[in-house]
XYZ file of C-alpha atoms in Angstrom:
201
model
C -11.814 -1.579 17.905
C -15.146 -2.763 19.298
C -18.510 -1.116 19.893
C -20.906 -2.349 22.585
C -24.586 -2.132 21.746
C -26.788 -1.066 24.642
C -29.488 -3.466 25.881
C -32.943 -2.871 24.435
C -35.077 -0.502 26.545
C -37.285 -2.425 28.974
C -35.163 -5.574 28.653
C -32.515 -5.340 31.397
C -31.679 -9.042 31.104
C -30.664 -8.829 27.442
C -26.930 -9.075 26.860
C -25.070 -6.290 25.102
C -23.949 -7.241 21.603
C -20.376 -6.406 20.677
C -19.702 -5.705 17.013
C -16.278 -5.072 15.468
C -15.765 -1.695 13.822
C -14.264 -1.968 10.363
C -10.887 -0.283 9.923
C -10.977 1.797 6.778
C -8.617 0.995 3.909
C -5.947 3.550 3.072
C -6.564 5.009 -0.383
C -4.403 7.278 -2.522
C -4.131 8.037 -6.228
C -2.214 10.071 -8.759
C -2.855 10.884 -12.439
C 0.273 10.707 -14.581
C 1.026 11.877 -18.115
C 1.831 8.489 -19.622
C -0.050 5.664 -21.372
C -1.443 2.862 -19.235
C 1.054 0.202 -20.373
C 4.063 2.449 -19.873
C 2.793 3.480 -16.436
C 2.301 -0.125 -15.339
C 5.692 -1.185 -16.697
C 7.454 1.751 -15.054
C 5.894 0.851 -11.728
C 6.835 -2.824 -11.756
C 9.979 -3.018 -13.905
C 11.842 0.019 -12.603
C 10.440 0.172 -9.056
C 13.950 -0.032 -7.611
C 14.942 3.156 -9.443
C 12.112 5.445 -8.317
C 10.734 3.921 -5.069
C 11.846 6.011 -2.042
C 13.671 3.252 -0.157
C 14.594 5.893 2.395
C 12.433 5.579 4.474
C 10.102 3.047 2.823
C 12.117 -0.160 2.974
C 13.642 -2.501 5.519
C 17.252 -1.885 4.507
C 17.068 1.859 3.818
C 20.495 2.891 2.408
C 21.547 -0.776 2.135
C 18.944 -1.441 -0.595
C 20.431 -1.964 -4.045
C 17.392 -3.327 -5.899
C 13.669 -3.918 -5.603
C 12.211 -6.773 -7.633
C 8.669 -7.660 -8.679
C 8.424 -11.272 -9.877
C 5.846 -10.659 -12.585
C 3.428 -13.562 -12.073
C 0.725 -14.669 -9.666
C 2.481 -16.110 -6.621
C 5.636 -14.109 -7.366
C 7.457 -12.198 -4.660
C 8.067 -8.496 -4.288
C 11.353 -8.067 -2.447
C 14.318 -5.801 -1.797
C 17.960 -6.850 -2.129
C 20.729 -5.339 -0.019
C 24.344 -4.710 -0.942
C 25.399 -7.880 0.897
C 22.849 -10.019 -0.960
C 20.253 -10.115 1.819
C 16.686 -10.328 0.494
C 13.689 -8.993 2.414
C 10.262 -9.911 1.083
C 7.595 -7.225 0.957
C 4.810 -9.600 -0.084
C 3.441 -12.078 -2.611
C 1.349 -11.364 -5.699
C -2.236 -12.580 -5.230
C -3.458 -11.217 -8.581
C -1.462 -10.250 -11.668
C -3.417 -8.541 -14.468
C -1.101 -6.293 -16.506
C -1.490 -3.513 -17.428
C -4.596 -2.932 -15.298
C -3.924 -4.120 -11.743
C -2.069 -6.284 -9.302
C -2.776 -7.281 -5.705
C -0.193 -8.374 -3.175
C 0.111 -9.289 0.453
C 1.995 -6.654 2.428
C 4.176 -8.272 5.059
C 5.998 -5.139 6.108
C 3.255 -4.306 8.613
C 3.267 -5.996 12.061
C 0.645 -8.446 10.734
C 0.139 -9.070 6.998
C -2.138 -6.625 5.175
C -3.030 -6.340 1.487
C -2.203 -3.784 -1.213
C -4.025 -3.365 -4.531
C -2.684 -1.157 -7.323
C -4.907 -0.239 -10.272
C -3.869 1.514 -13.488
C -6.804 3.115 -15.305
C -6.409 4.673 -18.753
C -8.034 8.111 -18.815
C -6.794 8.867 -22.318
C -4.028 7.872 -24.752
C -1.370 9.501 -22.555
C -3.112 9.823 -19.195
C -3.333 7.141 -16.486
C -4.752 7.121 -12.982
C -2.725 5.017 -10.539
C -4.663 4.150 -7.384
C -3.617 2.227 -4.302
C -5.906 0.579 -1.756
C -4.132 -0.712 1.345
C -6.514 -2.850 3.397
C -6.676 -5.613 5.993
C -6.008 -3.453 9.051
C -8.326 -5.661 11.119
C -5.347 -8.010 11.488
C -3.502 -5.452 13.643
C -4.040 -4.774 17.325
C -4.864 -1.281 18.577
C -1.289 -0.972 19.825
C 0.118 -1.971 16.425
C -2.189 0.491 14.645
C -0.768 3.353 16.670
C 2.900 2.343 16.518
C 5.331 4.331 14.389
C 6.158 2.824 11.012
C 8.408 4.343 8.360
C 6.740 7.612 9.373
C 5.542 8.604 12.858
C 1.994 7.857 13.934
C 1.307 4.552 12.220
C -2.097 3.763 10.733
C -3.991 5.537 13.497
C -1.996 8.722 12.950
C -2.395 8.820 9.160
C 1.182 7.826 8.356
C 0.175 5.380 5.612
C -1.922 8.021 3.849
C 1.083 10.333 3.847
C 3.449 7.544 2.868
C 1.454 6.377 -0.136
C 1.090 9.988 -1.272
C 4.877 10.373 -1.171
C 5.411 7.097 -3.037
C 2.909 7.909 -5.790
C 4.396 11.386 -5.983
C 7.778 9.836 -6.767
C 6.209 7.744 -9.536
C 4.567 10.905 -10.852
C 7.895 12.708 -10.836
C 9.223 10.067 -13.230
C 6.208 9.993 -15.554
C 4.879 13.544 -15.177
C 2.054 14.406 -12.790
C -1.288 15.537 -14.187
C -3.073 15.451 -10.803
C -1.265 14.624 -7.620
C -2.268 12.641 -4.525
C -3.940 15.537 -2.650
C -5.930 16.649 -5.694
C -8.653 14.022 -5.637
C -11.264 12.744 -3.230
C -9.534 9.382 -3.129
C -6.570 11.038 -1.500
C -8.555 12.199 1.487
C -7.850 10.466 4.751
C -10.460 7.965 5.954
C -11.482 7.693 9.610
C -8.079 6.296 10.502
C -5.363 5.829 7.965
C -1.716 5.130 7.489
C 1.619 5.123 5.534
C 4.207 2.629 4.474
C 5.460 0.221 6.876
C 7.789 0.273 9.608
C 11.099 -1.067 10.589
C 10.570 -3.855 8.143
C 9.142 -2.305 5.158
C 8.867 -0.517 1.998
C 6.088 1.759 1.075
C 2.839 1.106 2.300
């Protein structure tokens, strides 16, 4: 997405300057009724049990496990019944129980996902996701359907991450769900979990 700047008044020979418009990250959050450590561990250790692989995975009903290799440089991947592995991304930062950052290769071009786990009390944790890097996608890719219709441009990733965090909240107990906070509001153009290839956002 580009914006052309008009020539300065009285200077018809000056060239227009083209500046790229930044594509807003997708942001969602949920507050769960569980301690920070338990929330983090539930997310990464039992992700295959609660993550909605239908529709947020490459293999859908073929998926038998989802694995987070718990170290910087580790993979996040799904395993199918026949042993096929499909990588969702690689861990760029690993800071339990507070955050992790990973590449997200289930979009048409790689993007980046950051998950943070903030203790709000002894048994209350805010889980927030920031899905960024949409500049890597073309306008056509931004509008293409993913796991949900509409792609990034149609808000599918906002909806998708809300559904995913809602599933985590269903396991741990929701104190405030993804539509209850400002962080859940849709930016200028937003999106949901990936497409044909991928798991949740």
